[in-house]
Amino acid sequence: MAAKVGVGLLGLGTVGGGVASILQNPDERHPLVGELELIRVAVRDLNRPRPVALDASLLTTDPSAVIQDPAVDVVVEVIGGLEPARSLILQAIAAGKSVVTANKAVIARHGQEITEAAAAAGVYVLIEAAVGGGIPIIEPLKQSLGGNRINRVSGIINGTTNYILTRMAEEGAAYDAVLKDAQELGYAEADPAADVDGLDAADKIAILATLAFGGSVDRAAVPTEGISGLQGVDVDYANQLGYGVKLLAVAERMAVSGDPLPLSLRVQPTLVPMDHPLAGVNGVNNAILVEGDPIGRVMFYGPGAGAGPTASAVVADILNIAGIRQASDGPGKVDPLLAAGSWRPCALADSGDIRQRHYVRFKTKDAPGVIGNVGGCFGERNVSIQSIVQFNASDAGAEIVVITHEVSQRQMNEALEAIQALPEVSGLAAHLGCL
Ligand code: HSE
């Protein structure tokens, strides 16, 4: 029988607890799970209550002791945050250990450095759990869809915000109470601002873009807007017009080819037509729609956060490494599909060139000719309107909601500037994307 594969865990929080629980209960799972042995676990505080019962002798407060333990073959980093997580991943690679991590923040910013270090050391860094919780999306992009030219990856990739938006829409629940539930259920980041401000989704779309288009992108340059500024009235109007509102992340190519390949990435609250496959993605679920040639459209759907789903993805990665290890008997040359390094430069396009449909709401006077003047400003800048509706007209004023056809951000900004200069328009109250 092949030797057991030693696993060292860095972190025993929500995800770490879920991983330990799978490793301790291998029955009726793939037989290779039974070949994994939890060797050591690094925790911050030895006396904290644990989500899973573990032999106290496995625990240490020294992550280096886990990494350097000769019986540890695979290091699982589920601490989160940028440091010390990044340094510990690099330390594990330098020690010749393959790494499994759920850390989207580190991979989105330091993925290239880490991939290069892993390739040089002949080890793997696998990240299935970093995007989409339990949904297999990383391996499909690296392997199963490798024969396609990917044109667009879009989706709902933050469970916390989708859970909040769904409960607010379905129950009229209060934002703060729902966020608290999401934290208790283990969905939210340690600092939930990362979820509600769209930063977590931006990390994830940057990672998906790298895999889909073959080159890393500047994470800091991804236009990002979360849901904290989203107003209930816009969700209401969107519903009346036949749309749901989702926090959508999008990465698409702006040209057939290029050196660097121009890409457009963004995260923003977006109107989704009720009959679109992403509109029915509710609660903590995520979905990623991949559009490629020749496959067309393929959608990956499932629970996007939480201990069990995320641990499922982590263990899948450990199994991949364990399988290769057992087949090859130790580190050596890496499988280029599983290792998935970049193969060309990519660059983010000017955000003015991003083309999409838009939803805007203006506060205006309820006066003759307002709709005509607003429509005229759009027409003069070649922005074609799909629908224009006036809501709530009264002495106090009116609200005009416009949904445009697809238009560049630059044209849209010019039109919005002109409209806000109209004397009868008192302000732009909302501006969302629209699929
Ligand atoms: N906070 C993240 C989410 C966890 O809500 O999606 C999974 O990455």
Short mmCIF file of C-alpha atoms and ligand atoms in Angstrom, two decimals:
data_model
loop_
_atom_site.label_atom_id
_atom_site.label_comp_id
_atom_site.label_asym_id
_atom_site.label_seq_id
_atom_site.Cartn_x
_atom_site.Cartn_y
_atom_site.Cartn_z
CA MET A 1 0.00 0.00 0.00
CA ALA A 2 1.23 3.55 -0.79
CA ALA A 3 2.49 5.68 2.13
CA LYS A 4 0.03 8.05 3.78
CA VAL A 5 0.13 11.67 2.65
CA GLY A 6 0.79 14.02 5.58
CA VAL A 7 -1.34 17.17 5.83
CA GLY A 8 -0.38 20.25 7.87
CA LEU A 9 -3.11 22.80 8.56
CA LEU A 10 -2.37 26.49 9.07
CA GLY A 11 -5.55 27.79 10.71
CA LEU A 12 -8.46 26.06 12.40
CA GLY A 13 -11.29 28.54 11.90
CA THR A 14 -14.44 27.97 9.83
CA VAL A 15 -12.68 26.41 6.83
CA GLY A 16 -9.87 24.68 8.76
CA GLY A 17 -12.45 23.07 11.05
CA GLY A 18 -14.39 21.84 8.00
CA VAL A 19 -11.23 20.32 6.48
CA ALA A 20 -10.25 18.58 9.73
CA SER A 21 -13.74 17.18 10.03
CA ILE A 22 -13.57 15.58 6.53
CA LEU A 23 -10.10 14.17 7.17
CA GLN A 24 -11.30 12.61 10.44
CA ASN A 25 -14.31 11.00 8.79
CA PRO A 26 -13.11 9.37 5.56
CA ASP A 27 -15.80 6.66 5.39
CA GLU A 28 -17.82 6.50 2.16
CA ARG A 29 -15.65 9.18 0.53
CA HIS A 30 -13.01 8.51 -2.15
CA PRO A 31 -10.55 5.91 -0.76
CA LEU A 32 -7.69 8.40 -1.17
CA VAL A 33 -9.25 10.52 1.62
CA GLY A 34 -8.37 7.64 3.96
CA GLU A 35 -4.74 7.97 2.85
CA LEU A 36 -4.55 11.56 4.12
CA GLU A 37 -3.25 12.02 7.64
CA LEU A 38 -3.58 15.23 9.61
CA ILE A 39 -0.10 15.66 11.11
CA ARG A 40 -0.07 19.10 12.74
CA VAL A 41 -2.30 22.14 13.04
CA ALA A 42 -1.20 25.73 13.69
CA VAL A 43 -3.64 27.85 15.70
CA ARG A 44 -3.39 31.31 17.18
CA ASP A 45 -4.62 30.38 20.67
CA LEU A 46 -4.30 26.85 22.09
CA ASN A 47 -7.14 27.39 24.54
CA ARG A 48 -9.86 28.64 22.19
CA PRO A 49 -12.93 26.40 21.76
CA ARG A 50 -12.62 24.43 18.47
CA PRO A 51 -15.26 23.69 15.83
CA VAL A 52 -13.94 20.10 15.76
CA ALA A 53 -12.44 17.81 18.44
CA LEU A 54 -8.72 17.29 17.81
CA ASP A 55 -5.98 15.58 19.77
CA ALA A 56 -4.25 18.44 21.67
CA SER A 57 -0.84 17.05 20.67
CA LEU A 58 -1.54 18.05 17.03
CA LEU A 59 -1.86 21.72 17.91
CA THR A 60 0.92 24.30 17.93
CA THR A 61 1.03 28.09 17.83
CA ASP A 62 4.08 27.98 15.52
CA PRO A 63 3.13 27.76 11.81
CA SER A 64 6.79 27.12 10.86
CA ALA A 65 6.73 23.95 12.99
CA VAL A 66 3.88 22.67 10.80
CA ILE A 67 5.60 23.62 7.54
CA GLN A 68 8.96 22.17 8.52
CA ASP A 69 7.59 18.92 10.01
CA PRO A 70 9.12 16.19 7.80
CA ALA A 71 5.89 14.16 7.96
CA VAL A 72 3.91 17.05 6.38
CA ASP A 73 3.73 16.68 2.58
CA VAL A 74 0.96 19.21 1.87
CA VAL A 75 0.52 22.53 3.68
CA VAL A 76 -3.06 23.85 3.81
CA GLU A 77 -3.22 27.60 4.40
CA VAL A 78 -6.62 28.69 5.71
CA ILE A 79 -5.56 31.59 7.91
CA GLY A 80 -6.75 34.27 5.46
CA GLY A 81 -5.48 37.85 5.15
CA LEU A 82 -2.31 38.96 3.39
CA GLU A 83 0.37 38.44 6.04
CA PRO A 84 1.62 36.20 7.46
CA ALA A 85 -0.31 34.01 4.97
CA ARG A 86 1.77 35.05 1.92
CA SER A 87 5.09 34.50 3.69
CA LEU A 88 3.97 31.14 5.06
CA ILE A 89 2.92 29.96 1.59
CA LEU A 90 6.34 30.98 0.23
CA GLN A 91 8.05 29.30 3.19
CA ALA A 92 6.19 26.05 2.49
CA ILE A 93 7.16 26.19 -1.21
CA ALA A 94 10.79 26.81 -0.25
CA ALA A 95 10.57 23.73 1.99
CA GLY A 96 9.49 21.68 -1.05
CA LYS A 97 5.87 21.30 0.11
CA SER A 98 2.85 21.68 -2.12
CA VAL A 99 0.28 24.16 -0.83
CA VAL A 100 -3.50 24.28 -0.85
CA THR A 101 -5.01 27.65 -0.04
CA ALA A 102 -8.42 29.31 0.11
CA ASN A 103 -6.76 32.72 0.27
CA LYS A 104 -8.15 34.85 -2.58
CA ALA A 105 -6.63 38.07 -1.21
CA VAL A 106 -3.09 36.66 -1.41
CA ILE A 107 -3.57 34.90 -4.75
CA ALA A 108 -5.18 37.95 -6.40
CA ARG A 109 -2.21 40.13 -5.41
CA HIS A 110 0.75 37.76 -5.23
CA GLY A 111 -0.38 34.89 -7.46
CA GLN A 112 2.39 35.37 -9.99
CA GLU A 113 5.17 35.45 -7.39
CA ILE A 114 3.73 32.34 -5.75
CA THR A 115 3.19 30.43 -9.03
CA GLU A 116 6.74 31.18 -10.14
CA ALA A 117 8.20 30.09 -6.81
CA ALA A 118 6.14 26.87 -6.95
CA ALA A 119 7.23 26.09 -10.52
CA ALA A 120 10.88 26.63 -9.59
CA ALA A 121 10.50 24.32 -6.58
CA GLY A 122 8.57 21.68 -8.55
CA VAL A 123 5.54 21.84 -6.24
CA TYR A 124 1.88 22.82 -6.64
CA VAL A 125 -0.19 25.64 -5.18
CA LEU A 126 -3.85 24.77 -5.67
CA ILE A 127 -6.63 27.29 -5.06
CA GLU A 128 -10.00 25.68 -5.80
CA ALA A 129 -11.45 27.02 -2.53
CA ALA A 130 -10.40 30.61 -3.26
CA VAL A 131 -13.32 31.25 -5.65
CA GLY A 132 -16.93 30.10 -5.44
CA GLY A 133 -16.68 28.13 -2.16
CA GLY A 134 -17.67 24.56 -2.99
CA ILE A 135 -18.17 25.14 -6.73
CA PRO A 136 -15.53 23.51 -8.91
CA ILE A 137 -14.53 26.44 -11.15
CA ILE A 138 -10.73 26.69 -10.89
CA GLU A 139 -9.96 23.19 -12.15
CA PRO A 140 -12.55 23.43 -14.97
CA LEU A 141 -10.97 26.69 -16.15
CA LYS A 142 -7.48 25.19 -15.93
CA GLN A 143 -8.28 21.81 -17.41
CA SER A 144 -11.77 20.91 -18.63
CA LEU A 145 -12.24 24.13 -20.65
CA GLY A 146 -8.62 24.34 -21.84
CA GLY A 147 -9.62 23.75 -25.47
CA ASN A 148 -11.70 26.92 -25.59
CA ARG A 149 -10.94 30.53 -26.31
CA ILE A 150 -12.63 32.17 -23.33
CA ASN A 151 -14.40 35.43 -24.14
CA ARG A 152 -16.14 36.26 -20.90
CA VAL A 153 -16.44 35.09 -17.30
CA SER A 154 -19.20 36.66 -15.24
CA GLY A 155 -21.02 35.77 -12.12
CA ILE A 156 -22.12 36.11 -8.56
CA ILE A 157 -19.02 35.25 -6.56
CA ASN A 158 -19.65 36.61 -3.09
CA GLY A 159 -21.98 34.54 -0.93
CA THR A 160 -22.42 37.12 1.82
CA THR A 161 -23.70 39.90 -0.42
CA ASN A 162 -25.94 37.51 -2.37
CA TYR A 163 -27.36 36.23 0.91
CA ILE A 164 -27.98 39.81 2.08
CA LEU A 165 -29.56 40.93 -1.21
CA THR A 166 -31.78 37.85 -1.36
CA ARG A 167 -33.11 38.16 2.19
CA MET A 168 -33.64 41.90 1.79
CA ALA A 169 -35.57 41.32 -1.46
CA GLU A 170 -37.60 38.34 -0.24
CA GLU A 171 -38.32 39.32 3.38
CA GLY A 172 -37.63 43.03 3.43
CA ALA A 173 -35.12 42.09 6.18
CA ALA A 174 -32.90 44.83 7.64
CA TYR A 175 -29.35 45.04 6.27
CA ASP A 176 -27.54 44.91 9.65
CA ALA A 177 -29.52 41.91 10.94
CA VAL A 178 -28.90 39.90 7.76
CA LEU A 179 -25.19 40.73 7.77
CA LYS A 180 -25.01 39.47 11.37
CA ASP A 181 -26.65 36.19 10.30
CA ALA A 182 -24.14 35.84 7.44
CA GLN A 183 -21.29 36.27 9.93
CA GLU A 184 -22.75 33.67 12.28
CA LEU A 185 -23.17 31.22 9.41
CA GLY A 186 -19.46 31.57 8.59
CA TYR A 187 -20.01 33.25 5.20
CA ALA A 188 -18.60 36.71 5.87
CA GLU A 189 -14.93 37.70 5.90
CA ALA A 190 -13.29 38.60 9.22
CA ASP A 191 -13.86 42.22 8.17
CA PRO A 192 -17.24 42.09 6.38
CA ALA A 193 -16.39 45.33 4.57
CA ALA A 194 -14.41 43.08 2.21
CA ASP A 195 -17.72 41.46 1.24
CA VAL A 196 -20.10 44.42 1.17
CA ASP A 197 -17.64 46.78 -0.54
CA GLY A 198 -17.04 44.27 -3.35
CA LEU A 199 -13.34 43.72 -2.54
CA ASP A 200 -13.69 39.95 -2.06
CA ALA A 201 -15.50 39.65 -5.41
CA ALA A 202 -12.79 41.78 -7.06
CA ASP A 203 -10.09 39.44 -5.71
CA LYS A 204 -12.00 36.48 -7.11
CA ILE A 205 -12.68 37.93 -10.58
CA ALA A 206 -8.98 38.90 -10.86
CA ILE A 207 -8.09 35.24 -10.17
CA LEU A 208 -10.67 33.91 -12.65
CA ALA A 209 -9.41 36.37 -15.29
CA THR A 210 -5.85 35.16 -14.86
CA LEU A 211 -6.92 31.57 -15.42
CA ALA A 212 -9.36 32.32 -18.24
CA PHE A 213 -7.12 34.66 -20.22
CA GLY A 214 -3.66 33.41 -19.28
CA GLY A 215 -2.08 36.43 -17.61
CA SER A 216 -2.27 38.19 -14.27
CA VAL A 217 -4.02 41.54 -14.00
CA ASP A 218 -3.42 44.51 -11.74
CA ARG A 219 -5.83 43.77 -8.88
CA ALA A 220 -5.68 47.36 -7.61
CA ALA A 221 -7.01 48.64 -10.95
CA VAL A 222 -10.24 46.59 -11.00
CA PRO A 223 -13.20 49.04 -10.86
CA THR A 224 -15.08 47.92 -7.75
CA GLU A 225 -18.36 48.95 -6.22
CA GLY A 226 -20.12 47.05 -3.43
CA ILE A 227 -23.69 46.98 -2.14
CA SER A 228 -23.39 49.38 0.78
CA GLY A 229 -24.59 52.30 -1.36
CA LEU A 230 -27.41 50.31 -2.98
CA GLN A 231 -30.85 51.75 -2.19
CA GLY A 232 -33.99 49.68 -1.70
CA VAL A 233 -35.91 51.94 -4.08
CA ASP A 234 -33.68 50.89 -6.99
CA VAL A 235 -34.21 47.20 -6.19
CA ASP A 236 -37.95 47.99 -6.20
CA TYR A 237 -37.90 49.86 -9.51
CA ALA A 238 -35.68 47.19 -11.06
CA ASN A 239 -38.22 44.52 -10.02
CA GLN A 240 -41.07 46.54 -11.53
CA LEU A 241 -39.10 46.72 -14.79
CA GLY A 242 -38.47 42.95 -14.83
CA TYR A 243 -34.97 42.75 -13.30
CA GLY A 244 -33.33 41.49 -10.12
CA VAL A 245 -30.27 43.25 -8.66
CA LYS A 246 -27.10 41.20 -8.07
CA LEU A 247 -23.51 42.06 -7.18
CA LEU A 248 -21.97 40.97 -10.45
CA ALA A 249 -18.30 40.43 -11.29
CA VAL A 250 -17.29 40.45 -14.94
CA ALA A 251 -14.06 39.77 -16.84
CA GLU A 252 -14.08 39.92 -20.62
CA ARG A 253 -11.66 40.22 -23.47
CA MET A 254 -11.77 43.52 -25.35
CA ALA A 255 -10.08 42.14 -28.48
CA VAL A 256 -9.56 38.83 -30.22
CA SER A 257 -5.84 39.03 -29.46
CA GLY A 258 -3.24 41.52 -28.26
CA ASP A 259 0.07 41.84 -26.53
CA PRO A 260 -0.85 42.58 -23.84
CA LEU A 261 -4.37 41.22 -24.28
CA PRO A 262 -6.79 44.01 -23.30
CA LEU A 263 -9.34 42.94 -20.70
CA SER A 264 -12.23 44.61 -18.98
CA LEU A 265 -12.89 43.70 -15.35
CA ARG A 266 -15.46 45.14 -12.98
CA VAL A 267 -17.53 44.46 -9.88
CA GLN A 268 -20.78 46.38 -9.46
CA PRO A 269 -24.42 46.02 -8.45
CA THR A 270 -26.11 45.08 -11.72
CA LEU A 271 -29.65 44.62 -12.99
CA VAL A 272 -30.15 41.07 -14.24
CA PRO A 273 -33.22 40.26 -16.39
CA MET A 274 -35.53 37.90 -14.47
CA ASP A 275 -35.21 35.23 -17.19
CA HIS A 276 -31.36 35.29 -17.15
CA PRO A 277 -29.77 32.18 -15.56
CA LEU A 278 -27.98 34.36 -12.95
CA ALA A 279 -31.26 35.92 -11.76
CA GLY A 280 -32.33 32.72 -9.99
CA VAL A 281 -29.10 32.44 -7.98
CA ASN A 282 -30.19 33.22 -4.44
CA GLY A 283 -28.98 33.06 -0.85
CA VAL A 284 -25.37 32.04 -0.24
CA ASN A 285 -25.21 30.42 -3.67
CA ASN A 286 -22.73 31.60 -6.29
CA ALA A 287 -22.78 31.02 -10.03
CA ILE A 288 -20.14 31.58 -12.66
CA LEU A 289 -21.06 31.82 -16.31
CA VAL A 290 -18.20 31.06 -18.68
CA GLU A 291 -18.55 31.96 -22.36
CA GLY A 292 -16.06 30.43 -24.74
CA ASP A 293 -15.44 29.26 -28.24
CA PRO A 294 -16.47 26.62 -29.16
CA ILE A 295 -18.32 25.60 -25.98
CA GLY A 296 -20.77 28.53 -25.89
CA ARG A 297 -22.09 29.16 -22.39
CA VAL A 298 -21.53 26.94 -19.38
CA MET A 299 -22.66 27.82 -15.86
CA PHE A 300 -21.25 26.57 -12.56
CA TYR A 301 -23.62 26.87 -9.61
CA GLY A 302 -23.56 26.01 -5.91
CA PRO A 303 -22.84 27.15 -2.36
CA GLY A 304 -20.28 29.94 -2.48
CA ALA A 305 -19.24 30.13 1.17
CA GLY A 306 -19.40 28.31 4.49
CA ALA A 307 -17.35 25.65 6.25
CA GLY A 308 -18.58 22.51 4.47
CA PRO A 309 -18.57 23.73 0.85
CA THR A 310 -15.20 25.48 1.17
CA ALA A 311 -13.66 22.47 2.92
CA SER A 312 -14.96 20.28 0.08
CA ALA A 313 -12.92 22.37 -2.38
CA VAL A 314 -9.82 22.33 -0.14
CA VAL A 315 -9.92 18.54 0.21
CA ALA A 316 -10.34 18.14 -3.57
CA ASP A 317 -7.04 20.01 -4.01
CA ILE A 318 -5.30 17.94 -1.34
CA LEU A 319 -6.48 14.82 -3.15
CA ASN A 320 -5.11 16.09 -6.48
CA ILE A 321 -1.70 16.56 -4.90
CA ALA A 322 -1.89 13.27 -3.01
CA GLY A 323 -2.77 11.41 -6.21
CA ILE A 324 0.15 12.89 -8.15
CA ARG A 325 2.48 12.34 -5.23
CA GLN A 326 1.56 8.71 -4.90
CA ALA A 327 1.90 8.20 -8.66
CA SER A 328 5.30 9.89 -8.92
CA ASP A 329 6.67 9.22 -5.44
CA GLY A 330 7.73 12.77 -4.51
CA PRO A 331 8.20 16.27 -5.90
CA GLY A 332 9.51 16.57 -9.42
CA LYS A 333 8.28 18.12 -12.66
CA VAL A 334 4.83 19.63 -12.38
CA ASP A 335 1.79 18.95 -14.55
CA PRO A 336 1.41 22.24 -16.51
CA LEU A 337 -2.39 22.10 -16.50
CA LEU A 338 -2.66 21.62 -12.75
CA ALA A 339 0.11 24.15 -12.02
CA ALA A 340 -1.49 26.71 -14.41
CA GLY A 341 1.15 29.43 -14.77
CA SER A 342 0.58 32.52 -16.95
CA TRP A 343 1.44 32.20 -20.61
CA ARG A 344 1.17 35.82 -21.78
CA PRO A 345 0.80 39.40 -20.54
CA CYS A 346 -2.68 40.85 -20.05
CA ALA A 347 -3.64 44.42 -19.20
CA LEU A 348 -6.79 46.14 -18.06
CA ALA A 349 -8.36 48.37 -20.70
CA ASP A 350 -9.21 52.00 -19.98
CA SER A 351 -12.43 51.89 -17.95
CA GLY A 352 -13.93 54.44 -20.39
CA ASP A 353 -13.90 51.71 -23.04
CA ILE A 354 -15.96 49.25 -20.99
CA ARG A 355 -19.22 48.67 -22.83
CA GLN A 356 -22.39 47.58 -21.07
CA ARG A 357 -25.99 48.55 -20.48
CA HIS A 358 -26.69 51.01 -17.65
CA TYR A 359 -29.50 51.75 -15.18
CA VAL A 360 -29.69 55.34 -13.93
CA ARG A 361 -32.17 57.17 -11.71
CA PHE A 362 -32.44 60.96 -11.72
CA LYS A 363 -34.28 63.20 -9.30
CA THR A 364 -36.01 65.91 -11.31
CA LYS A 365 -38.68 68.59 -11.20
CA ASP A 366 -42.09 67.34 -12.34
CA ALA A 367 -42.17 69.80 -15.25
CA PRO A 368 -43.12 69.64 -18.92
CA GLY A 369 -40.30 68.52 -21.23
CA VAL A 370 -38.04 66.91 -18.60
CA ILE A 371 -38.14 63.46 -20.16
CA GLY A 372 -37.53 65.02 -23.59
CA ASN A 373 -34.51 66.98 -22.36
CA VAL A 374 -33.00 63.96 -20.59
CA GLY A 375 -33.61 61.84 -23.70
CA GLY A 376 -32.05 64.56 -25.86
CA CYS A 377 -28.83 64.61 -23.81
CA PHE A 378 -28.51 60.86 -24.26
CA GLY A 379 -29.30 61.02 -27.99
CA GLU A 380 -26.74 63.79 -28.64
CA ARG A 381 -24.01 61.56 -27.15
CA ASN A 382 -25.18 58.57 -29.17
CA VAL A 383 -26.48 56.76 -26.10
CA SER A 384 -29.48 54.71 -27.15
CA ILE A 385 -32.24 54.35 -24.57
CA GLN A 386 -33.96 51.01 -24.08
CA SER A 387 -36.58 52.32 -21.65
CA ILE A 388 -37.33 55.56 -19.83
CA VAL A 389 -39.92 55.66 -17.07
CA GLN A 390 -41.11 58.33 -14.68
CA PHE A 391 -41.92 57.25 -11.11
CA ASN A 392 -43.46 59.07 -8.16
CA ALA A 393 -44.34 62.37 -9.85
CA SER A 394 -45.64 64.88 -7.29
CA ASP A 395 -45.19 68.52 -6.28
CA ALA A 396 -42.01 67.44 -4.53
CA GLY A 397 -40.55 66.28 -7.84
CA ALA A 398 -40.25 63.11 -9.87
CA GLU A 399 -37.86 60.28 -10.48
CA ILE A 400 -36.83 59.31 -13.98
CA VAL A 401 -35.34 55.88 -14.49
CA VAL A 402 -33.47 55.10 -17.70
CA ILE A 403 -32.11 51.79 -18.96
CA THR A 404 -29.74 52.21 -21.89
CA HIS A 405 -28.63 49.88 -24.65
CA GLU A 406 -24.97 48.84 -24.58
CA VAL A 407 -22.71 51.89 -24.55
CA SER A 408 -19.16 52.78 -23.56
CA GLN A 409 -18.54 54.13 -20.07
CA ARG A 410 -17.03 57.26 -21.68
CA GLN A 411 -20.19 58.09 -23.68
CA MET A 412 -22.33 57.37 -20.64
CA ASN A 413 -20.26 59.69 -18.41
CA GLU A 414 -20.51 62.50 -20.97
CA ALA A 415 -24.29 62.12 -21.19
CA LEU A 416 -24.64 62.01 -17.39
CA GLU A 417 -22.60 65.18 -17.04
CA ALA A 418 -24.84 67.00 -19.52
CA ILE A 419 -28.02 65.72 -17.85
CA GLN A 420 -26.90 66.80 -14.39
CA ALA A 421 -26.31 70.29 -15.77
CA LEU A 422 -29.99 70.57 -16.82
CA PRO A 423 -31.77 73.05 -14.49
CA GLU A 424 -34.75 70.73 -14.01
CA VAL A 425 -32.54 67.81 -12.87
CA SER A 426 -31.60 67.94 -9.20
CA GLY A 427 -29.27 64.96 -9.18
CA LEU A 428 -28.18 61.50 -10.24
CA ALA A 429 -29.60 59.31 -7.45
CA ALA A 430 -28.40 55.89 -8.65
CA HIS A 431 -26.20 54.39 -11.35
CA LEU A 432 -26.01 50.59 -11.71
CA GLY A 433 -24.91 48.17 -14.41
CA CYS A 434 -27.44 46.17 -16.42
CA LEU A 435 -27.01 42.83 -18.17
N1 HSE B 1 -16.82 35.93 2.38
C1 HSE B 1 -16.81 35.09 1.24
C2 HSE B 1 -18.20 35.11 0.63
C3 HSE B 1 -16.42 33.69 1.64
O1 HSE B 1 -19.14 35.58 1.28
O2 HSE B 1 -18.37 34.68 -0.50
C4 HSE B 1 -16.08 32.81 0.50
O3 HSE B 1 -14.96 33.27 -0.20
#
